[in-house]
Amino acid sequence: MEPLLTAHDHAADPGHHHHDHAGHGSHAGHSHAPANFGRAFAIGIALNIAFVAVEAGFGFWTQSVALLADAGHNLSDVLGLAIAWGGMALARAAPSKRFTYGLGGSTILAALLNALLLLVALGAITLEAVQRFGEPAPVPGPTIAAVAGVGIVINLATALLFARGRDGDINLRGAYLHMAGDAAVSAGVLLAGLVIWQTGIGWIDPAISLVIVALIFWQTWGLLREAIEMSLGAVPRGLDYDRIVAALEGLEGVQAVHDLHIWPMSTTQPVLTTHLLIPAGHPGDGFLAAAQAMLHERFGIAHATIQIEIDADRACVVGPACRV
């Protein structure tokens, strides 16, 4: 999506809105996920499908709830990776008359759906583990440890595929955290297998399953909160509303900043609209270009719309309520 800066000069012509278009910037700091993440998703999904099949098979054979729980979670991650990949693909769709910002919001929906799916999976794992406390089944510890060891390698390898994109995109961060968390979970399952092997204590298996649930829930809760915030149009985390106000107030000739809105167009693209009161008169395209460059370089905002107002008495016709 190309950035657009628009100035509306109310004083010069109250009944007419004329548009000034400033220069366009790249999306540094909040960029679209690079195209090669598609390959990362494909590799990650293929690796995890293969491992889920092996782990579930051994889980049924050994009657290990820890292995079945881990396999179930890995299966939900396969679906989660597919959803995240789909959201990323839809986000590249061109804007249309129906979706004027394009489909960038698909990445937000993907992150939200992933978090909800994980919570459902955690509920199922918890129920199964609690039931196993009453009737623990004999579990071959060495088999569990061996399968879990393979899981650690596969989950770490998959997590590394998304490591470099996790800081700038909650969608990719969700994929990274799921897989890194799965590596930790597999380590826990390996530990359970070794303890059972040495002690024969059967309840260790469901106990480790509940620890797995707690770890994944901790990760999922943060992802869910941020996805809900984005869905509601909250200021993206990492952007300081007050700092942006101060930066806009520091522009030459600006007397006041109001009606400032900042929200995520996607998991990687923040959008900004604001009114700037400049009594000295419309500053021209050069001012708008400088404002756009400042917002882009300092805050990673590559799409902004600025409305210029000259008469303080007539500014912001919506009234005081628009002064956020």
JSON list of N, CA and C in Angstrom, two decimals, residues 198-256:
[
{"chain": "A", "resi": 198, "resn": "GLN", "atom": "N", "xyz": [13.47, -44.25, 34.88]},
{"chain": "A", "resi": 198, "resn": "GLN", "atom": "CA", "xyz": [14.30, -44.50, 36.06]},
{"chain": "A", "resi": 198, "resn": "GLN", "atom": "C", "xyz": [13.47, -44.83, 37.30]},
{"chain": "A", "resi": 199, "resn": "THR", "atom": "N", "xyz": [12.26, -44.26, 37.41]},
{"chain": "A", "resi": 199, "resn": "THR", "atom": "CA", "xyz": [11.49, -44.42, 38.65]},
{"chain": "A", "resi": 199, "resn": "THR", "atom": "C", "xyz": [10.24, -45.27, 38.50]},
{"chain": "A", "resi": 200, "resn": "GLY", "atom": "N", "xyz": [9.70, -45.37, 37.29]},
{"chain": "A", "resi": 200, "resn": "GLY", "atom": "CA", "xyz": [8.47, -46.12, 37.10]},
{"chain": "A", "resi": 200, "resn": "GLY", "atom": "C", "xyz": [7.22, -45.40, 37.59]},
{"chain": "A", "resi": 201, "resn": "ILE", "atom": "N", "xyz": [7.34, -44.11, 37.92]},
{"chain": "A", "resi": 201, "resn": "ILE", "atom": "CA", "xyz": [6.21, -43.34, 38.45]},
{"chain": "A", "resi": 201, "resn": "ILE", "atom": "C", "xyz": [5.32, -42.92, 37.27]},
{"chain": "A", "resi": 202, "resn": "GLY", "atom": "N", "xyz": [4.13, -43.51, 37.16]},
{"chain": "A", "resi": 202, "resn": "GLY", "atom": "CA", "xyz": [3.27, -43.29, 36.01]},
{"chain": "A", "resi": 202, "resn": "GLY", "atom": "C", "xyz": [2.64, -41.91, 35.96]},
{"chain": "A", "resi": 203, "resn": "TRP", "atom": "N", "xyz": [2.39, -41.30, 37.12]},
{"chain": "A", "resi": 203, "resn": "TRP", "atom": "CA", "xyz": [1.68, -40.01, 37.10]},
{"chain": "A", "resi": 203, "resn": "TRP", "atom": "C", "xyz": [2.56, -38.86, 36.59]},
{"chain": "A", "resi": 204, "resn": "ILE", "atom": "N", "xyz": [3.85, -39.14, 36.41]},
{"chain": "A", "resi": 204, "resn": "ILE", "atom": "CA", "xyz": [4.72, -38.11, 35.85]},
{"chain": "A", "resi": 204, "resn": "ILE", "atom": "C", "xyz": [4.25, -37.71, 34.45]},
{"chain": "A", "resi": 205, "resn": "ASP", "atom": "N", "xyz": [3.72, -38.69, 33.70]},
{"chain": "A", "resi": 205, "resn": "ASP", "atom": "CA", "xyz": [3.28, -38.43, 32.33]},
{"chain": "A", "resi": 205, "resn": "ASP", "atom": "C", "xyz": [2.17, -37.38, 32.26]},
{"chain": "A", "resi": 206, "resn": "PRO", "atom": "N", "xyz": [1.02, -37.56, 32.96]},
{"chain": "A", "resi": 206, "resn": "PRO", "atom": "CA", "xyz": [0.00, -36.50, 32.92]},
{"chain": "A", "resi": 206, "resn": "PRO", "atom": "C", "xyz": [0.44, -35.22, 33.60]},
{"chain": "A", "resi": 207, "resn": "ALA", "atom": "N", "xyz": [1.33, -35.34, 34.59]},
{"chain": "A", "resi": 207, "resn": "ALA", "atom": "CA", "xyz": [1.80, -34.12, 35.27]},
{"chain": "A", "resi": 207, "resn": "ALA", "atom": "C", "xyz": [2.59, -33.24, 34.29]},
{"chain": "A", "resi": 208, "resn": "ILE", "atom": "N", "xyz": [3.45, -33.87, 33.51]},
{"chain": "A", "resi": 208, "resn": "ILE", "atom": "CA", "xyz": [4.21, -33.12, 32.51]},
{"chain": "A", "resi": 208, "resn": "ILE", "atom": "C", "xyz": [3.26, -32.52, 31.48]},
{"chain": "A", "resi": 209, "resn": "SER", "atom": "N", "xyz": [2.18, -33.24, 31.16]},
{"chain": "A", "resi": 209, "resn": "SER", "atom": "CA", "xyz": [1.20, -32.71, 30.21]},
{"chain": "A", "resi": 209, "resn": "SER", "atom": "C", "xyz": [0.59, -31.41, 30.71]},
{"chain": "A", "resi": 210, "resn": "LEU", "atom": "N", "xyz": [0.31, -31.33, 32.02]},
{"chain": "A", "resi": 210, "resn": "LEU", "atom": "CA", "xyz": [-0.26, -30.10, 32.58]},
{"chain": "A", "resi": 210, "resn": "LEU", "atom": "C", "xyz": [0.77, -28.97, 32.58]},
{"chain": "A", "resi": 211, "resn": "VAL", "atom": "N", "xyz": [2.03, -29.32, 32.78]},
{"chain": "A", "resi": 211, "resn": "VAL", "atom": "CA", "xyz": [3.08, -28.30, 32.69]},
{"chain": "A", "resi": 211, "resn": "VAL", "atom": "C", "xyz": [3.15, -27.77, 31.26]},
{"chain": "A", "resi": 212, "resn": "ILE", "atom": "N", "xyz": [3.01, -28.67, 30.29]},
{"chain": "A", "resi": 212, "resn": "ILE", "atom": "CA", "xyz": [2.99, -28.28, 28.88]},
{"chain": "A", "resi": 212, "resn": "ILE", "atom": "C", "xyz": [1.85, -27.29, 28.64]},
{"chain": "A", "resi": 213, "resn": "VAL", "atom": "N", "xyz": [0.67, -27.60, 29.16]},
{"chain": "A", "resi": 213, "resn": "VAL", "atom": "CA", "xyz": [-0.49, -26.73, 29.00]},
{"chain": "A", "resi": 213, "resn": "VAL", "atom": "C", "xyz": [-0.21, -25.34, 29.57]},
{"chain": "A", "resi": 214, "resn": "ALA", "atom": "N", "xyz": [0.39, -25.29, 30.76]},
{"chain": "A", "resi": 214, "resn": "ALA", "atom": "CA", "xyz": [0.68, -24.00, 31.40]},
{"chain": "A", "resi": 214, "resn": "ALA", "atom": "C", "xyz": [1.64, -23.17, 30.56]},
{"chain": "A", "resi": 215, "resn": "LEU", "atom": "N", "xyz": [2.68, -23.82, 30.03]},
{"chain": "A", "resi": 215, "resn": "LEU", "atom": "CA", "xyz": [3.66, -23.09, 29.21]},
{"chain": "A", "resi": 215, "resn": "LEU", "atom": "C", "xyz": [3.03, -22.53, 27.94]},
{"chain": "A", "resi": 216, "resn": "ILE", "atom": "N", "xyz": [2.25, -23.36, 27.26]},
{"chain": "A", "resi": 216, "resn": "ILE", "atom": "CA", "xyz": [1.63, -22.93, 26.01]},
{"chain": "A", "resi": 216, "resn": "ILE", "atom": "C", "xyz": [0.58, -21.85, 26.27]},
{"chain": "A", "resi": 217, "resn": "PHE", "atom": "N", "xyz": [-0.17, -21.99, 27.37]},
{"chain": "A", "resi": 217, "resn": "PHE", "atom": "CA", "xyz": [-1.19, -20.99, 27.69]},
{"chain": "A", "resi": 217, "resn": "PHE", "atom": "C", "xyz": [-0.54, -19.63, 27.94]},
{"chain": "A", "resi": 218, "resn": "TRP", "atom": "N", "xyz": [0.60, -19.63, 28.60]},
{"chain": "A", "resi": 218, "resn": "TRP", "atom": "CA", "xyz": [1.30, -18.37, 28.87]},
{"chain": "A", "resi": 218, "resn": "TRP", "atom": "C", "xyz": [1.66, -17.65, 27.56]},
{"chain": "A", "resi": 219, "resn": "GLN", "atom": "N", "xyz": [2.15, -18.43, 26.60]},
{"chain": "A", "resi": 219, "resn": "GLN", "atom": "CA", "xyz": [2.48, -17.86, 25.30]},
{"chain": "A", "resi": 219, "resn": "GLN", "atom": "C", "xyz": [1.22, -17.40, 24.56]},
{"chain": "A", "resi": 220, "resn": "THR", "atom": "N", "xyz": [0.21, -18.25, 24.58]},
{"chain": "A", "resi": 220, "resn": "THR", "atom": "CA", "xyz": [-1.01, -17.98, 23.82]},
{"chain": "A", "resi": 220, "resn": "THR", "atom": "C", "xyz": [-1.76, -16.77, 24.34]},
{"chain": "A", "resi": 221, "resn": "TRP", "atom": "N", "xyz": [-1.76, -16.58, 25.65]},
{"chain": "A", "resi": 221, "resn": "TRP", "atom": "CA", "xyz": [-2.49, -15.46, 26.24]},
{"chain": "A", "resi": 221, "resn": "TRP", "atom": "C", "xyz": [-1.96, -14.12, 25.73]},
{"chain": "A", "resi": 222, "resn": "GLY", "atom": "N", "xyz": [-0.63, -13.98, 25.67]},
{"chain": "A", "resi": 222, "resn": "GLY", "atom": "CA", "xyz": [-0.05, -12.75, 25.16]},
{"chain": "A", "resi": 222, "resn": "GLY", "atom": "C", "xyz": [-0.39, -12.53, 23.69]},
{"chain": "A", "resi": 223, "resn": "LEU", "atom": "N", "xyz": [-0.34, -13.61, 22.91]},
{"chain": "A", "resi": 223, "resn": "LEU", "atom": "CA", "xyz": [-0.68, -13.52, 21.49]},
{"chain": "A", "resi": 223, "resn": "LEU", "atom": "C", "xyz": [-2.15, -13.14, 21.31]},
{"chain": "A", "resi": 224, "resn": "LEU", "atom": "N", "xyz": [-3.03, -13.73, 22.12]},
{"chain": "A", "resi": 224, "resn": "LEU", "atom": "CA", "xyz": [-4.46, -13.45, 22.03]},
{"chain": "A", "resi": 224, "resn": "LEU", "atom": "C", "xyz": [-4.75, -11.99, 22.37]},
{"chain": "A", "resi": 225, "resn": "ARG", "atom": "N", "xyz": [-4.13, -11.50, 23.43]},
{"chain": "A", "resi": 225, "resn": "ARG", "atom": "CA", "xyz": [-4.36, -10.11, 23.84]},
{"chain": "A", "resi": 225, "resn": "ARG", "atom": "C", "xyz": [-3.96, -9.14, 22.74]},
{"chain": "A", "resi": 226, "resn": "GLU", "atom": "N", "xyz": [-2.78, -9.36, 22.17]},
{"chain": "A", "resi": 226, "resn": "GLU", "atom": "CA", "xyz": [-2.32, -8.44, 21.14]},
{"chain": "A", "resi": 226, "resn": "GLU", "atom": "C", "xyz": [-3.16, -8.54, 19.88]},
{"chain": "A", "resi": 227, "resn": "ALA", "atom": "N", "xyz": [-3.60, -9.76, 19.53]},
{"chain": "A", "resi": 227, "resn": "ALA", "atom": "CA", "xyz": [-4.44, -9.92, 18.34]},
{"chain": "A", "resi": 227, "resn": "ALA", "atom": "C", "xyz": [-5.79, -9.24, 18.53]},
{"chain": "A", "resi": 228, "resn": "ILE", "atom": "N", "xyz": [-6.35, -9.34, 19.74]},
{"chain": "A", "resi": 228, "resn": "ILE", "atom": "CA", "xyz": [-7.63, -8.67, 20.02]},
{"chain": "A", "resi": 228, "resn": "ILE", "atom": "C", "xyz": [-7.46, -7.16, 19.96]},
{"chain": "A", "resi": 229, "resn": "GLU", "atom": "N", "xyz": [-6.36, -6.66, 20.53]},
{"chain": "A", "resi": 229, "resn": "GLU", "atom": "CA", "xyz": [-6.08, -5.22, 20.48]},
{"chain": "A", "resi": 229, "resn": "GLU", "atom": "C", "xyz": [-6.04, -4.74, 19.03]},
{"chain": "A", "resi": 230, "resn": "MET", "atom": "N", "xyz": [-5.33, -5.47, 18.18]},
{"chain": "A", "resi": 230, "resn": "MET", "atom": "CA", "xyz": [-5.23, -5.08, 16.78]},
{"chain": "A", "resi": 230, "resn": "MET", "atom": "C", "xyz": [-6.58, -5.14, 16.09]},
{"chain": "A", "resi": 231, "resn": "SER", "atom": "N", "xyz": [-7.37, -6.17, 16.41]},
{"chain": "A", "resi": 231, "resn": "SER", "atom": "CA", "xyz": [-8.70, -6.31, 15.81]},
{"chain": "A", "resi": 231, "resn": "SER", "atom": "C", "xyz": [-9.59, -5.13, 16.18]},
{"chain": "A", "resi": 232, "resn": "LEU", "atom": "N", "xyz": [-9.38, -4.56, 17.36]},
{"chain": "A", "resi": 232, "resn": "LEU", "atom": "CA", "xyz": [-10.18, -3.43, 17.82]},
{"chain": "A", "resi": 232, "resn": "LEU", "atom": "C", "xyz": [-9.59, -2.08, 17.39]},
{"chain": "A", "resi": 233, "resn": "GLY", "atom": "N", "xyz": [-8.52, -2.12, 16.61]},
{"chain": "A", "resi": 233, "resn": "GLY", "atom": "CA", "xyz": [-7.93, -0.87, 16.10]},
{"chain": "A", "resi": 233, "resn": "GLY", "atom": "C", "xyz": [-7.09, -0.13, 17.11]},
{"chain": "A", "resi": 234, "resn": "ALA", "atom": "N", "xyz": [-6.51, -0.83, 18.09]},
{"chain": "A", "resi": 234, "resn": "ALA", "atom": "CA", "xyz": [-5.66, -0.17, 19.09]},
{"chain": "A", "resi": 234, "resn": "ALA", "atom": "C", "xyz": [-4.36, 0.31, 18.46]},
{"chain": "A", "resi": 235, "resn": "VAL", "atom": "N", "xyz": [-3.75, 1.29, 19.08]},
{"chain": "A", "resi": 235, "resn": "VAL", "atom": "CA", "xyz": [-2.42, 1.74, 18.64]},
{"chain": "A", "resi": 235, "resn": "VAL", "atom": "C", "xyz": [-1.47, 0.55, 18.74]},
{"chain": "A", "resi": 236, "resn": "PRO", "atom": "N", "xyz": [-0.78, 0.19, 17.67]},
{"chain": "A", "resi": 236, "resn": "PRO", "atom": "CA", "xyz": [0.11, -0.97, 17.71]},
{"chain": "A", "resi": 236, "resn": "PRO", "atom": "C", "xyz": [1.16, -0.84, 18.82]},
{"chain": "A", "resi": 237, "resn": "ARG", "atom": "N", "xyz": [1.44, -1.95, 19.45]},
{"chain": "A", "resi": 237, "resn": "ARG", "atom": "CA", "xyz": [2.48, -1.96, 20.49]},
{"chain": "A", "resi": 237, "resn": "ARG", "atom": "C", "xyz": [3.80, -1.53, 19.87]},
{"chain": "A", "resi": 238, "resn": "GLY", "atom": "N", "xyz": [4.55, -0.78, 20.62]},
{"chain": "A", "resi": 238, "resn": "GLY", "atom": "CA", "xyz": [5.82, -0.26, 20.10]},
{"chain": "A", "resi": 238, "resn": "GLY", "atom": "C", "xyz": [5.70, 1.15, 19.60]},
{"chain": "A", "resi": 239, "resn": "LEU", "atom": "N", "xyz": [4.47, 1.64, 19.40]},
{"chain": "A", "resi": 239, "resn": "LEU", "atom": "CA", "xyz": [4.25, 3.03, 19.01]},
{"chain": "A", "resi": 239, "resn": "LEU", "atom": "C", "xyz": [3.72, 3.80, 20.21]},
{"chain": "A", "resi": 240, "resn": "ASP", "atom": "N", "xyz": [4.38, 4.90, 20.54]},
{"chain": "A", "resi": 240, "resn": "ASP", "atom": "CA", "xyz": [4.00, 5.73, 21.68]},
{"chain": "A", "resi": 240, "resn": "ASP", "atom": "C", "xyz": [3.16, 6.90, 21.19]},
{"chain": "A", "resi": 241, "resn": "TYR", "atom": "N", "xyz": [1.89, 6.92, 21.56]},
{"chain": "A", "resi": 241, "resn": "TYR", "atom": "CA", "xyz": [0.96, 7.96, 21.11]},
{"chain": "A", "resi": 241, "resn": "TYR", "atom": "C", "xyz": [1.48, 9.35, 21.47]},
{"chain": "A", "resi": 242, "resn": "ASP", "atom": "N", "xyz": [1.91, 9.53, 22.72]},
{"chain": "A", "resi": 242, "resn": "ASP", "atom": "CA", "xyz": [2.36, 10.85, 23.18]},
{"chain": "A", "resi": 242, "resn": "ASP", "atom": "C", "xyz": [3.62, 11.32, 22.46]},
{"chain": "A", "resi": 243, "resn": "ARG", "atom": "N", "xyz": [4.52, 10.40, 22.15]},
{"chain": "A", "resi": 243, "resn": "ARG", "atom": "CA", "xyz": [5.73, 10.77, 21.43]},
{"chain": "A", "resi": 243, "resn": "ARG", "atom": "C", "xyz": [5.39, 11.23, 20.01]},
{"chain": "A", "resi": 244, "resn": "ILE", "atom": "N", "xyz": [4.42, 10.57, 19.39]},
{"chain": "A", "resi": 244, "resn": "ILE", "atom": "CA", "xyz": [4.02, 10.96, 18.05]},
{"chain": "A", "resi": 244, "resn": "ILE", "atom": "C", "xyz": [3.37, 12.34, 18.07]},
{"chain": "A", "resi": 245, "resn": "VAL", "atom": "N", "xyz": [2.54, 12.61, 19.09]},
{"chain": "A", "resi": 245, "resn": "VAL", "atom": "CA", "xyz": [1.94, 13.94, 19.23]},
{"chain": "A", "resi": 245, "resn": "VAL", "atom": "C", "xyz": [3.03, 15.00, 19.36]},
{"chain": "A", "resi": 246, "resn": "ALA", "atom": "N", "xyz": [4.02, 14.72, 20.21]},
{"chain": "A", "resi": 246, "resn": "ALA", "atom": "CA", "xyz": [5.10, 15.68, 20.43]},
{"chain": "A", "resi": 246, "resn": "ALA", "atom": "C", "xyz": [5.89, 15.91, 19.14]},
{"chain": "A", "resi": 247, "resn": "ALA", "atom": "N", "xyz": [6.10, 14.85, 18.37]},
{"chain": "A", "resi": 247, "resn": "ALA", "atom": "CA", "xyz": [6.85, 14.99, 17.12]},
{"chain": "A", "resi": 247, "resn": "ALA", "atom": "C", "xyz": [6.08, 15.85, 16.12]},
{"chain": "A", "resi": 248, "resn": "LEU", "atom": "N", "xyz": [4.77, 15.67, 16.04]},
{"chain": "A", "resi": 248, "resn": "LEU", "atom": "CA", "xyz": [3.96, 16.47, 15.12]},
{"chain": "A", "resi": 248, "resn": "LEU", "atom": "C", "xyz": [3.87, 17.92, 15.59]},
{"chain": "A", "resi": 249, "resn": "GLU", "atom": "N", "xyz": [3.79, 18.13, 16.90]},
{"chain": "A", "resi": 249, "resn": "GLU", "atom": "CA", "xyz": [3.76, 19.50, 17.44]},
{"chain": "A", "resi": 249, "resn": "GLU", "atom": "C", "xyz": [5.07, 20.22, 17.19]},
{"chain": "A", "resi": 250, "resn": "GLY", "atom": "N", "xyz": [6.15, 19.45, 17.03]},
{"chain": "A", "resi": 250, "resn": "GLY", "atom": "CA", "xyz": [7.45, 20.05, 16.78]},
{"chain": "A", "resi": 250, "resn": "GLY", "atom": "C", "xyz": [7.68, 20.48, 15.35]},
{"chain": "A", "resi": 251, "resn": "LEU", "atom": "N", "xyz": [6.76, 20.14, 14.46]},
{"chain": "A", "resi": 251, "resn": "LEU", "atom": "CA", "xyz": [6.90, 20.57, 13.06]},
{"chain": "A", "resi": 251, "resn": "LEU", "atom": "C", "xyz": [6.69, 22.08, 12.96]},
{"chain": "A", "resi": 252, "resn": "GLU", "atom": "N", "xyz": [7.41, 22.71, 12.06]},
{"chain": "A", "resi": 252, "resn": "GLU", "atom": "CA", "xyz": [7.37, 24.16, 11.92]},
{"chain": "A", "resi": 252, "resn": "GLU", "atom": "C", "xyz": [5.96, 24.67, 11.62]},
{"chain": "A", "resi": 253, "resn": "GLY", "atom": "N", "xyz": [5.51, 25.62, 12.42]},
{"chain": "A", "resi": 253, "resn": "GLY", "atom": "CA", "xyz": [4.22, 26.28, 12.20]},
{"chain": "A", "resi": 253, "resn": "GLY", "atom": "C", "xyz": [3.04, 25.59, 12.84]},
{"chain": "A", "resi": 254, "resn": "VAL", "atom": "N", "xyz": [3.21, 24.39, 13.38]},
{"chain": "A", "resi": 254, "resn": "VAL", "atom": "CA", "xyz": [2.08, 23.66, 13.97]},
{"chain": "A", "resi": 254, "resn": "VAL", "atom": "C", "xyz": [1.77, 24.22, 15.35]},
{"chain": "A", "resi": 255, "resn": "GLN", "atom": "N", "xyz": [0.55, 24.69, 15.51]},
{"chain": "A", "resi": 255, "resn": "GLN", "atom": "CA", "xyz": [0.11, 25.23, 16.80]},
{"chain": "A", "resi": 255, "resn": "GLN", "atom": "C", "xyz": [-0.59, 24.19, 17.66]},
{"chain": "A", "resi": 256, "resn": "ALA", "atom": "N", "xyz": [-1.27, 23.24, 17.03]},
{"chain": "A", "resi": 256, "resn": "ALA", "atom": "CA", "xyz": [-1.98, 22.21, 17.78]},
{"chain": "A", "resi": 256, "resn": "ALA", "atom": "C", "xyz": [-2.15, 20.96, 16.93]}
]
